[in-house]
Coordinates of C-alpha atoms in Angstrom, one line a residue:
Chain A
M1 CA -11.5 -8.7 26.6
I2 CA -14.5 -7.3 24.7
A3 CA -13.1 -3.8 25.1
L4 CA -9.9 -4.9 23.6
I5 CA -11.6 -6.5 20.6
I6 CA -13.7 -3.4 20.0
K7 CA -10.5 -1.3 20.1
R8 CA -8.8 -3.5 17.5
L9 CA -12.0 -3.4 15.3
V10 CA -12.0 0.4 15.4
A11 CA -8.3 0.6 14.6
T12 CA -8.8 -1.7 11.7
T13 CA -11.7 0.4 10.4
F14 CA -9.4 3.5 10.4
V15 CA -6.6 1.6 8.6
M16 CA -9.0 0.4 5.9
A17 CA -10.4 3.9 5.5
F18 CA -6.9 5.3 5.1
V19 CA -6.1 2.5 2.5
A20 CA -9.2 3.4 0.5
L21 CA -8.4 7.1 0.6
F22 CA -4.8 6.5 -0.4
V23 CA -5.6 4.1 -3.2
F24 CA -8.2 6.5 -4.5
G25 CA -6.2 9.7 -3.9
L26 CA -3.0 8.3 -5.5
L27 CA -4.2 9.1 -8.9
H28 CA -4.8 12.7 -8.0
L29 CA -1.5 13.1 -6.2
A30 CA 0.4 12.4 -9.4
P31 CA 1.7 15.5 -11.2
G32 CA -0.5 16.5 -14.2
D33 CA -3.9 15.5 -15.4
P34 CA -5.0 12.1 -14.0
A35 CA -6.9 11.2 -17.2
A36 CA -3.8 11.9 -19.2
V37 CA -1.7 9.8 -16.9
I38 CA -4.1 6.9 -17.2
A39 CA -4.3 7.3 -21.0
G40 CA -0.6 7.0 -21.4
D41 CA 1.9 8.7 -23.7
I42 CA 0.3 7.8 -27.1
A43 CA -3.3 8.8 -26.3
T44 CA -5.3 11.2 -28.4
K45 CA -7.4 14.1 -26.9
E46 CA -10.5 12.0 -27.5
D47 CA -9.1 9.1 -25.5
I48 CA -8.3 11.4 -22.6
E49 CA -11.8 12.9 -22.7
R50 CA -13.4 9.5 -22.8
I51 CA -11.4 8.3 -19.7
R52 CA -12.2 11.6 -17.9
N53 CA -15.9 11.0 -18.4
A54 CA -15.9 7.3 -17.7
L55 CA -14.1 7.8 -14.3
G56 CA -16.0 11.0 -13.4
L57 CA -12.7 12.9 -13.1
D58 CA -14.4 16.2 -13.9
L59 CA -16.3 16.2 -10.6
P60 CA -14.8 17.7 -7.3
F61 CA -12.5 15.4 -5.5
H62 CA -14.7 14.6 -2.4
T63 CA -17.7 13.9 -4.6
Q64 CA -15.6 11.5 -6.6
F65 CA -14.3 9.8 -3.5
F66 CA -17.7 9.3 -1.8
N67 CA -19.3 8.1 -5.1
W68 CA -16.5 5.6 -5.4
L69 CA -16.6 4.5 -1.8
G70 CA -20.4 4.2 -1.9
A71 CA -20.2 2.0 -5.0
I72 CA -17.6 -0.2 -3.4
M73 CA -19.8 -0.7 -0.4
Q74 CA -22.4 -2.2 -2.9
G75 CA -19.8 -4.4 -4.4
D76 CA -19.1 -2.2 -7.5
L77 CA -15.4 -1.7 -8.0
G78 CA -15.8 0.2 -11.2
T79 CA -15.2 -0.7 -14.9
S80 CA -12.1 -1.8 -16.6
I81 CA -10.8 0.8 -19.1
F82 CA -9.3 -1.9 -21.3
S83 CA -12.1 -4.4 -21.6
G84 CA -15.1 -2.3 -20.4
R85 CA -16.2 -5.1 -18.1
P86 CA -16.9 -4.7 -14.3
V87 CA -13.7 -4.9 -12.2
A88 CA -15.5 -7.1 -9.6
E89 CA -16.4 -9.7 -12.2
L90 CA -12.8 -9.7 -13.6
I91 CA -11.5 -10.2 -10.1
L92 CA -13.9 -13.0 -9.2
Q93 CA -12.9 -14.9 -12.3
R94 CA -9.3 -14.9 -11.2
V95 CA -9.7 -15.8 -7.5
E96 CA -9.4 -19.6 -7.8
P97 CA -5.8 -20.0 -9.1
T98 CA -4.5 -17.5 -6.6
L99 CA -6.4 -19.0 -3.7
A100 CA -5.1 -22.5 -4.7
L101 CA -1.5 -21.2 -5.0
T102 CA -1.4 -19.3 -1.7
T103 CA -3.1 -22.2 0.2
T104 CA -0.6 -24.8 -1.0
T105 CA 2.2 -22.4 -0.3
I106 CA 1.1 -21.6 3.3
L107 CA 0.5 -25.3 4.0
L108 CA 3.8 -26.4 2.6
S109 CA 5.8 -23.6 4.2
V110 CA 4.4 -24.1 7.7
V111 CA 4.9 -27.9 7.5
V112 CA 8.5 -27.4 6.4
A113 CA 9.5 -24.3 8.4
V114 CA 8.1 -25.0 11.9
P115 CA 9.8 -28.4 12.4
L116 CA 13.1 -26.9 10.9
G117 CA 12.9 -24.0 13.3
I118 CA 12.1 -26.3 16.3
V119 CA 15.1 -28.6 15.5
A120 CA 17.3 -25.6 15.0
A121 CA 16.4 -24.2 18.4
W122 CA 16.6 -27.5 20.1
R123 CA 20.1 -28.2 18.7
A124 CA 21.2 -24.5 18.7
G125 CA 24.8 -24.2 17.3
S126 CA 24.7 -27.6 15.6
W127 CA 25.1 -28.1 11.9
V128 CA 21.3 -28.4 11.5
D129 CA 20.9 -25.0 13.2
R130 CA 23.6 -23.3 11.1
S131 CA 22.5 -24.7 7.8
T132 CA 18.9 -23.8 8.6
M133 CA 19.9 -20.2 9.4
G134 CA 22.2 -20.1 6.3
F135 CA 19.3 -21.3 4.2
A136 CA 17.1 -18.5 5.8
V137 CA 19.6 -15.8 4.8
L138 CA 19.7 -17.3 1.2
G139 CA 15.9 -17.4 1.2
F140 CA 15.7 -13.7 2.0
S141 CA 18.3 -12.8 -0.6
V142 CA 17.3 -14.7 -3.8
P143 CA 14.4 -12.9 -5.4
V144 CA 11.3 -15.0 -6.1
F145 CA 11.5 -14.8 -9.9
V146 CA 15.2 -15.7 -9.9
F147 CA 14.5 -18.8 -7.9
A148 CA 11.5 -19.6 -10.1
Y149 CA 13.5 -19.6 -13.2
L150 CA 16.2 -21.7 -11.6
L151 CA 13.5 -24.2 -10.7
I152 CA 12.1 -24.1 -14.3
M153 CA 15.6 -24.6 -15.8
I154 CA 16.3 -27.7 -13.6
F155 CA 12.9 -29.4 -13.1
A156 CA 11.0 -28.4 -16.3
A157 CA 13.6 -27.8 -19.0
H158 CA 16.3 -30.2 -18.0
L159 CA 14.6 -33.1 -16.0
K160 CA 11.2 -32.6 -17.7
L161 CA 9.4 -33.6 -14.5
V162 CA 6.7 -30.9 -14.6
P163 CA 5.4 -28.5 -17.2
V164 CA 7.3 -25.2 -17.7
M165 CA 4.2 -23.1 -17.1
G166 CA 0.5 -23.0 -17.2
Y167 CA -2.3 -23.8 -14.7
V168 CA -4.7 -26.8 -14.5
S169 CA -7.7 -26.3 -12.3
P170 CA -8.1 -29.0 -9.5
T171 CA -11.8 -29.4 -10.6
D172 CA -10.6 -30.6 -14.0
D173 CA -7.6 -32.8 -13.2
V174 CA -6.1 -33.2 -9.7
G175 CA -2.9 -34.8 -10.9
G176 CA -2.4 -32.1 -13.5
F177 CA -3.2 -29.5 -10.9
L178 CA -0.5 -30.8 -8.5
R179 CA 2.1 -30.9 -11.3
S180 CA 1.3 -27.4 -12.5
I181 CA 1.3 -25.9 -9.0
A182 CA 4.4 -27.7 -7.7
L183 CA 7.1 -25.3 -8.9
P184 CA 5.1 -22.1 -8.3
T185 CA 4.5 -23.3 -4.7
V186 CA 8.1 -24.0 -4.0
A187 CA 9.3 -20.7 -5.6
L188 CA 6.8 -18.6 -3.7
G189 CA 7.4 -20.5 -0.5
V190 CA 11.1 -20.0 -0.1
T191 CA 11.1 -16.6 1.4
Y192 CA 8.1 -17.5 3.5
V193 CA 9.8 -20.6 4.8
A194 CA 12.9 -18.6 5.7
L195 CA 10.8 -16.0 7.6
I196 CA 8.8 -18.7 9.6
A197 CA 11.8 -20.9 10.3
R198 CA 13.7 -17.9 11.7
I199 CA 10.9 -16.7 14.0
T200 CA 10.2 -20.3 15.1
R201 CA 13.8 -20.7 16.1
A202 CA 13.9 -17.4 18.0
S203 CA 10.7 -17.9 20.0
M204 CA 11.5 -21.6 20.6
L205 CA 14.9 -20.6 22.0
E206 CA 13.2 -18.3 24.4
A207 CA 10.7 -20.9 25.5
I208 CA 13.2 -23.7 25.9
N209 CA 15.1 -21.8 28.5
Q210 CA 12.1 -21.4 30.8
D211 CA 11.7 -23.2 34.1
Y212 CA 8.7 -25.2 33.1
I213 CA 10.7 -26.9 30.4
R214 CA 13.3 -27.9 33.0
T215 CA 10.4 -29.2 35.1
A216 CA 9.1 -31.2 32.2
H217 CA 12.6 -32.7 31.7
A218 CA 12.9 -33.5 35.4
K219 CA 9.6 -35.4 35.5
G220 CA 11.0 -37.6 32.8
L221 CA 8.9 -36.4 29.8
G222 CA 10.2 -37.4 26.3
I223 CA 11.7 -34.8 24.0
I224 CA 8.8 -34.8 21.5
P225 CA 6.0 -33.9 24.0
I226 CA 8.4 -31.3 25.7
L227 CA 9.1 -29.6 22.4
F228 CA 5.7 -29.8 20.8
R229 CA 3.2 -29.7 23.8
H230 CA 5.1 -27.4 26.2
A231 CA 7.6 -25.3 24.3
L232 CA 5.8 -24.8 20.9
R233 CA 2.5 -24.0 22.5
N234 CA 4.1 -21.2 24.5
A235 CA 6.2 -20.0 21.6
S236 CA 3.2 -20.0 19.2
V237 CA 2.1 -16.3 19.5
P238 CA 5.0 -14.8 17.5
I239 CA 5.0 -17.7 15.1
V240 CA 1.3 -17.4 14.2
T241 CA 1.6 -13.6 14.1
T242 CA 4.5 -13.9 11.7
V243 CA 2.6 -16.3 9.5
G244 CA -0.1 -13.6 9.3
I245 CA 2.2 -10.7 8.7
G246 CA 4.1 -12.8 6.1
I247 CA 0.9 -12.9 4.0
A248 CA 2.0 -9.4 2.7
L249 CA 5.1 -11.1 1.4
L250 CA 3.1 -13.8 -0.2
I251 CA 0.7 -11.3 -1.9
G252 CA 3.7 -9.5 -3.4
G253 CA 5.2 -12.8 -4.4
V254 CA 2.0 -13.9 -6.1
V255 CA 2.2 -11.1 -8.6
V256 CA 5.6 -12.2 -9.6
T257 CA 5.1 -16.0 -9.5
E258 CA 1.9 -15.9 -11.5
S259 CA 3.6 -13.8 -14.0
V260 CA 6.5 -16.2 -14.4
F261 CA 4.4 -19.4 -14.5
A262 CA 1.6 -17.9 -16.6
I263 CA -1.0 -18.6 -13.9
P264 CA -4.3 -16.8 -14.7
G265 CA -4.8 -15.5 -11.2
L266 CA -5.2 -12.1 -9.4
G267 CA -1.4 -11.5 -9.5
R268 CA -1.3 -11.9 -13.2
L269 CA -4.3 -9.6 -13.5
T270 CA -2.4 -7.0 -11.5
A271 CA 0.7 -7.2 -13.6
D272 CA -1.2 -7.1 -16.9
S273 CA -3.3 -4.1 -15.7
I274 CA -0.3 -2.1 -14.8
L275 CA 1.2 -2.6 -18.3
R276 CA -2.2 -1.6 -19.9
R277 CA -2.5 1.3 -17.4
D278 CA -6.0 -0.1 -16.5
Y279 CA -6.1 1.9 -13.2
P280 CA -9.6 0.8 -12.0
I281 CA -8.4 -2.8 -11.9
V282 CA -5.2 -1.9 -10.1
Q283 CA -7.2 0.1 -7.5
G284 CA -9.6 -2.8 -7.1
V285 CA -6.9 -5.5 -6.7
I286 CA -4.9 -3.4 -4.2
L287 CA -8.0 -2.7 -2.2
I288 CA -9.0 -6.4 -2.1
F289 CA -5.5 -7.7 -1.3
S290 CA -5.1 -5.1 1.5
A291 CA -8.5 -6.0 2.9
I292 CA -7.7 -9.7 2.9
Y293 CA -4.3 -9.0 4.6
V294 CA -5.8 -6.8 7.2
L295 CA -8.7 -9.1 7.9
I296 CA -6.5 -12.2 8.3
N297 CA -4.3 -10.3 10.8
L298 CA -7.3 -9.0 12.6
T299 CA -8.7 -12.5 12.9
I300 CA -5.4 -13.8 14.3
D301 CA -5.2 -11.0 16.9
I302 CA -8.8 -11.6 18.0
I303 CA -8.3 -15.4 18.3
Y304 CA -5.3 -14.8 20.4
I305 CA -7.1 -12.3 22.6
I306 CA -9.7 -14.9 23.3
V307 CA -7.4 -17.9 23.6
D308 CA -4.4 -16.5 25.4
P309 CA -5.1 -14.8 28.7
R310 CA -1.6 -13.3 28.8
I311 CA -2.4 -10.8 26.0
R312 CA -3.3 -7.5 27.4
Y313 CA -2.2 -4.7 25.0
Chain B
M1 CA 51.9 -3.7 18.6
S2 CA 52.5 -0.4 20.3
V3 CA 49.0 0.9 20.4
G4 CA 48.3 2.5 23.8
T5 CA 44.9 3.4 25.1
S6 CA 46.5 6.5 26.7
Q7 CA 47.3 8.2 23.4
P8 CA 44.0 8.3 21.5
S9 CA 44.8 11.3 19.4
A10 CA 47.9 10.1 17.7
E11 CA 47.2 6.4 17.3
G12 CA 43.4 6.3 17.7
G13 CA 42.9 5.9 14.0
T14 CA 45.2 2.9 13.6
S15 CA 43.9 1.2 16.7
R16 CA 40.3 1.6 15.5
L17 CA 41.3 0.2 12.1
W18 CA 43.0 -2.7 13.8
S19 CA 40.0 -3.6 16.0
A20 CA 37.8 -3.3 12.9
L21 CA 40.0 -5.8 11.1
R22 CA 40.1 -8.1 14.1
W23 CA 36.3 -8.0 14.2
L24 CA 36.1 -8.8 10.5
R25 CA 38.4 -11.8 11.0
R26 CA 36.0 -13.2 13.6
H27 CA 33.0 -12.6 11.3
P28 CA 33.9 -14.3 8.0
T29 CA 30.4 -14.0 6.6
V30 CA 30.5 -10.2 7.0
L31 CA 33.9 -10.1 5.4
A32 CA 32.5 -12.1 2.4
G33 CA 29.6 -9.7 2.2
L34 CA 32.0 -6.7 2.2
V35 CA 34.2 -8.3 -0.5
I36 CA 31.2 -9.0 -2.8
L37 CA 29.8 -5.5 -2.3
V38 CA 33.2 -3.7 -2.9
S39 CA 33.9 -5.9 -6.0
V40 CA 30.5 -5.2 -7.5
S41 CA 30.7 -1.5 -6.7
L42 CA 34.1 -1.4 -8.5
L43 CA 32.6 -3.2 -11.5
A44 CA 29.8 -0.7 -11.6
V45 CA 31.9 2.4 -11.3
F46 CA 34.6 1.3 -13.7
A47 CA 32.4 -0.8 -16.0
P48 CA 34.0 0.5 -19.2
L49 CA 37.4 -0.8 -18.0
F50 CA 36.2 -4.4 -17.5
T51 CA 34.6 -5.0 -20.9
I52 CA 35.4 -4.0 -24.5
Y53 CA 31.7 -4.2 -25.4
D54 CA 29.1 -1.5 -25.4
P55 CA 26.1 -2.8 -23.5
E56 CA 23.8 -1.1 -26.1
R57 CA 25.5 -2.3 -29.3
L58 CA 23.5 -4.7 -31.4
D59 CA 25.1 -7.5 -33.4
P60 CA 22.5 -9.2 -35.4
L61 CA 24.9 -11.9 -36.6
R62 CA 25.7 -13.1 -33.1
R63 CA 22.3 -13.5 -31.5
L64 CA 21.7 -15.9 -28.6
K65 CA 25.3 -17.3 -28.6
P66 CA 26.1 -19.3 -25.4
P67 CA 29.0 -18.2 -23.2
S68 CA 32.4 -18.3 -24.9
A69 CA 35.9 -16.9 -24.6
M70 CA 34.7 -13.9 -26.7
H71 CA 31.4 -13.3 -24.9
W72 CA 31.9 -14.5 -21.3
F73 CA 28.2 -14.5 -20.4
G74 CA 27.0 -15.1 -24.0
T75 CA 24.9 -12.8 -26.1
D76 CA 21.2 -11.9 -26.0
Q77 CA 18.4 -12.0 -28.6
L78 CA 19.7 -8.8 -30.2
G79 CA 23.4 -9.9 -30.1
R80 CA 24.3 -7.6 -27.2
D81 CA 27.0 -8.8 -24.8
V82 CA 25.4 -10.2 -21.6
F83 CA 28.5 -9.6 -19.5
A84 CA 28.7 -5.9 -20.4
R85 CA 24.9 -5.5 -19.7
T86 CA 25.3 -7.4 -16.4
I87 CA 28.1 -5.1 -15.1
Y88 CA 26.5 -2.0 -16.4
G89 CA 23.2 -3.2 -14.9
S90 CA 24.7 -3.3 -11.4
R91 CA 24.7 0.5 -11.5
V92 CA 20.9 0.6 -11.4
S93 CA 20.7 -1.8 -8.5
L94 CA 23.3 -0.1 -6.4
I95 CA 22.0 3.4 -7.0
V96 CA 18.5 2.3 -6.1
G97 CA 19.6 0.3 -3.1
F98 CA 21.7 3.1 -1.6
T99 CA 19.4 6.1 -2.4
V100 CA 16.3 4.3 -1.1
A101 CA 18.1 3.3 2.1
A102 CA 19.2 6.9 2.6
F103 CA 15.9 8.5 1.8
A104 CA 13.8 6.0 3.8
C105 CA 16.1 6.2 6.8
I106 CA 16.3 10.0 6.8
S107 CA 12.6 10.6 6.4
G108 CA 11.7 7.7 8.7
L109 CA 14.1 9.1 11.3
L110 CA 12.6 12.6 11.2
I111 CA 9.0 11.4 11.3
G112 CA 9.8 8.9 14.0
L113 CA 11.5 11.5 16.2
V114 CA 8.7 13.9 16.0
S115 CA 6.0 11.2 16.4
G116 CA 7.7 9.8 19.4
F117 CA 8.2 13.1 21.2
V118 CA 5.2 15.2 20.2
R119 CA 2.3 13.3 21.6
V120 CA -0.4 15.3 19.8
L121 CA 0.8 14.2 16.4
D122 CA 1.6 10.6 17.3
P123 CA -1.8 8.9 16.9
L124 CA -2.4 10.5 13.4
V125 CA 1.1 9.7 12.2
M126 CA 0.9 6.1 13.4
R127 CA -2.6 5.5 11.8
V128 CA -1.1 6.7 8.5
M129 CA 1.9 4.4 8.9
D130 CA -0.4 1.5 9.8
G131 CA -2.4 2.2 6.6
L132 CA 0.7 2.3 4.4
M133 CA 1.8 -1.0 6.0
A134 CA -1.5 -2.6 5.2
I135 CA -0.8 -2.4 1.5
P136 CA 1.8 -5.1 0.5
A137 CA 5.0 -3.4 -0.4
I138 CA 5.2 -4.6 -4.0
L139 CA 1.6 -3.6 -4.7
L140 CA 2.2 -0.1 -3.2
A141 CA 5.3 0.4 -5.3
I142 CA 3.4 -0.8 -8.4
A143 CA 0.5 1.6 -7.7
I144 CA 3.0 4.5 -7.4
V145 CA 5.0 3.8 -10.5
G146 CA 1.7 3.2 -12.3
I147 CA 0.8 6.9 -12.0
T148 CA 4.2 8.4 -13.0
R149 CA 6.2 8.4 -16.1
S150 CA 8.7 5.6 -16.0
S151 CA 12.1 6.9 -14.8
I152 CA 14.6 5.7 -12.3
W153 CA 13.6 8.5 -9.9
A154 CA 10.0 7.4 -10.0
V155 CA 11.2 3.9 -9.1
V156 CA 13.3 5.3 -6.2
V157 CA 10.2 7.2 -4.8
A158 CA 7.9 4.2 -5.4
V159 CA 10.3 1.8 -3.5
T160 CA 11.0 4.3 -0.7
I161 CA 7.4 5.0 0.4
P162 CA 6.7 1.3 1.5
E163 CA 9.9 1.2 3.4
V164 CA 9.4 4.4 5.5
P165 CA 6.7 3.0 7.9
R166 CA 9.1 0.3 9.2
V167 CA 11.8 2.9 9.9
V168 CA 9.3 5.2 11.6
R169 CA 8.1 2.4 13.9
L170 CA 11.7 1.5 14.8
V171 CA 12.7 5.0 15.6
R172 CA 9.5 5.8 17.5
S173 CA 9.8 2.7 19.7
I174 CA 13.4 3.8 20.6
V175 CA 12.3 7.4 21.3
L176 CA 9.4 6.2 23.5
T177 CA 11.9 4.3 25.8
L178 CA 14.5 7.1 25.7
R179 CA 12.1 9.9 26.6
E180 CA 11.6 8.3 30.0
Q181 CA 15.4 8.3 30.7
L182 CA 17.1 10.5 33.2
F183 CA 19.4 12.3 30.8
V184 CA 16.4 13.5 28.8
D185 CA 14.7 14.8 32.1
A186 CA 18.0 16.5 32.9
A187 CA 18.2 18.2 29.5
V188 CA 14.5 19.3 29.8
S189 CA 15.1 20.8 33.3
L190 CA 18.2 22.6 32.0
G191 CA 15.9 24.4 29.6
A192 CA 16.9 22.7 26.4
K193 CA 14.6 23.3 23.5
L194 CA 12.8 20.5 21.6
P195 CA 15.0 20.5 18.5
R196 CA 18.1 20.3 20.8
I197 CA 16.7 17.4 22.8
L198 CA 15.7 15.6 19.6
F199 CA 18.8 16.0 17.6
V200 CA 21.5 16.2 20.3
H201 CA 20.2 13.9 23.0
I202 CA 17.8 11.4 21.3
M203 CA 19.0 11.0 17.8
P204 CA 22.5 9.7 18.5
N205 CA 21.0 6.8 20.4
T206 CA 18.9 5.7 17.4
M207 CA 21.9 5.5 15.1
A208 CA 23.0 1.9 15.8
P209 CA 19.6 0.2 15.1
L210 CA 19.0 2.6 12.3
I211 CA 22.2 1.6 10.5
V212 CA 21.2 -2.1 10.8
Q213 CA 17.7 -1.2 9.5
A214 CA 19.3 0.7 6.6
T215 CA 21.0 -2.5 5.3
Y216 CA 17.7 -4.4 5.3
V217 CA 16.0 -1.5 3.6
C218 CA 18.8 -1.5 1.0
A219 CA 18.4 -5.3 0.4
S220 CA 14.6 -5.0 0.1
A221 CA 14.9 -2.0 -2.3
I222 CA 17.2 -3.8 -4.6
I223 CA 14.8 -6.8 -4.8
I224 CA 11.7 -4.6 -5.3
E225 CA 13.4 -2.6 -8.1
A226 CA 14.3 -5.8 -9.8
I227 CA 10.7 -7.1 -9.5
L228 CA 9.2 -3.8 -10.8
S229 CA 11.6 -3.9 -13.8
F230 CA 10.9 -7.6 -14.3
L231 CA 7.2 -6.9 -14.4
G232 CA 7.8 -4.1 -16.9
A233 CA 6.8 -1.3 -14.5
G234 CA 10.3 -0.2 -13.2
T235 CA 13.5 1.1 -14.7
P236 CA 12.9 2.3 -18.3
P237 CA 13.6 -0.7 -20.7
A238 CA 16.3 1.3 -22.5
I239 CA 18.6 1.2 -19.4
P240 CA 20.2 -2.2 -18.8
S241 CA 19.2 -3.4 -15.3
W242 CA 19.1 -6.9 -13.9
G243 CA 15.3 -6.9 -13.7
N244 CA 15.0 -5.6 -17.3
M245 CA 17.5 -8.2 -18.6
M246 CA 15.5 -11.0 -17.0
A247 CA 12.2 -9.6 -18.3
E248 CA 13.7 -9.6 -21.9
G249 CA 15.3 -13.0 -21.4
R250 CA 12.2 -14.8 -20.0
T251 CA 10.9 -15.7 -23.5
Y252 CA 14.2 -17.6 -24.1
V253 CA 14.2 -19.6 -20.9
L254 CA 14.4 -22.9 -22.8
V255 CA 17.0 -21.9 -25.3
G256 CA 19.2 -19.3 -23.6
W257 CA 19.6 -20.0 -19.9
W258 CA 22.5 -17.6 -19.7
L259 CA 20.1 -14.6 -20.4
L260 CA 18.4 -15.3 -17.0
L261 CA 21.1 -17.0 -15.0
F262 CA 23.8 -14.3 -14.9
P263 CA 21.7 -11.3 -14.0
G264 CA 19.8 -13.4 -11.5
L265 CA 23.1 -14.6 -10.0
F266 CA 24.5 -11.1 -9.6
L267 CA 21.2 -9.8 -8.2
S268 CA 21.1 -12.6 -5.6
L269 CA 24.8 -12.2 -4.7
V270 CA 24.5 -8.5 -4.1
V271 CA 21.3 -8.8 -1.9
L272 CA 23.0 -11.7 0.0
A273 CA 26.1 -9.5 0.6
V274 CA 23.9 -6.7 2.0
N275 CA 22.0 -9.1 4.2
L276 CA 25.2 -10.7 5.5
L277 CA 26.5 -7.2 6.3
G278 CA 23.3 -6.3 8.1
D279 CA 23.2 -9.6 10.1
G280 CA 26.8 -9.0 11.2
L281 CA 26.2 -5.4 12.2
R282 CA 23.0 -6.3 14.1
E283 CA 24.8 -8.9 16.1
T284 CA 27.5 -6.4 17.1
L285 CA 25.5 -3.2 17.4
D286 CA 22.2 -4.3 18.7
P287 CA 21.6 -7.8 19.8
R288 CA 18.0 -7.1 20.9
L289 CA 16.8 -5.9 17.5
R290 CA 15.1 -8.8 15.7
R291 CA 14.1 -8.8 12.1
S292 CA 10.4 -9.0 11.9
T293 CA 9.4 -8.6 8.3
T294 CA 11.8 -8.1 5.5
N295 CA 12.2 -8.0 1.8
E296 CA 8.6 -8.0 0.8

């Protein structure tokens, strides 16, 4: 077990090292002068020179990379070209809305999707099953911003139940927070619900056909304990793994959702920085998001290695 | 019906067509997907035949007009015809969807074949693929378009790269099970060279799951292109694409719903069609293949 965990930790370190090298090297892979690429089409010679100096682009590649990596280890993600402020500080300011949005989305999605998937598997072939799976295909097909605007048109513009956009911090006003986060949560959650419902159904179907489920039926156990205590527990590995892998989907969706609903979070910061060609911020955000994604999945894997004796890779 | 199994050369074509049609009748959702895809493709190719309007022509006197008999989908903030822009916009989505699916599957196939068969390269290739998969697809695409000049080909490259690792993993997993099979041993003992084993014996067996995967890559590519364009980091704003149209229309969400609804509807319909096609093919070609992560 310990050996397995160490193996996973080493693999994760390699993955993160590659991500860092890739995020850093991307700028140098591009055709042409990286400083000119960052500066954009309308930059003057002085602008390009200023950016070259600020980013240390005149140094050799490996010196640049290790300087950059060393700084990151100390929590220094560089300086924004646009505002001149430290990237780490800009990122920290934007964490709260994104954390709030992703937390509500994950909670809502799991609460909706897992029971849907269980019922769909239990009544496989019924109308519940077919409409759940039909909804899942739709969820994969309607892009998050299309669904977001549909929600805005119906619930904000027409019915006027919630504000069109904006964000209220829960520390200021809990009611306002819930109203401002409702539509973004639903919009962001649709694809995630589709993903989780589908995998729940598939792994529950597999579990339900096992002998121990027949035994549970035979000894007269009710359907609720059979489904939740016996079947779901055994079907949970792929479900929880998918919830973890799906975080990548959420992170991509956050960039779009925050942009649509004008939520001042990390996603919005990413979208704005791309338009301003503020590459240090883009690098920092990608690095942070990837690290979070990798760490969550590492944690899930390790918990399962400890909890589930069947897992031997 | 006089189609005999004993005369494959003369009537093989018609009998294959018949069985394909019978299969489609039993799979109405796939049929619906095909009909949508073919219709939108026709609209895209013959766009000038379906509208009298130029998608670029401004008409300052008819700005933000709701749908009417003259302008079926209304006009936008510059007086351009939304219907014309929507059907011309389908060109971008279809081109990006199909080219990305082709590029990602061909490069993923080659890398996967080599990685699965040449043990020395395998660990290195797989670590690189794991690293690429650790970066959420949209962020990876954003980072890549961020360093290039905006053009439709930059978008194609940016959308292809996040899709490749998934294809590599699929192909590699198939190769790993195939290389233990007897027919591969037989080919090796007959003295077949590596390229022959890979391309003649292994590759044909990867085709069915690869075709299914191609449909999912296509759907995902269409969505990511639209998202990039919507964020202002995709297809150049001068070209009408569904993402660009929605990006321009977002300011008018309260006064001009048609600016957002029609491109969004077409976008969703096309992705739905591709997904339905993929699900149908998967059911028939490879029942074991399960969709793990899609459309990020």
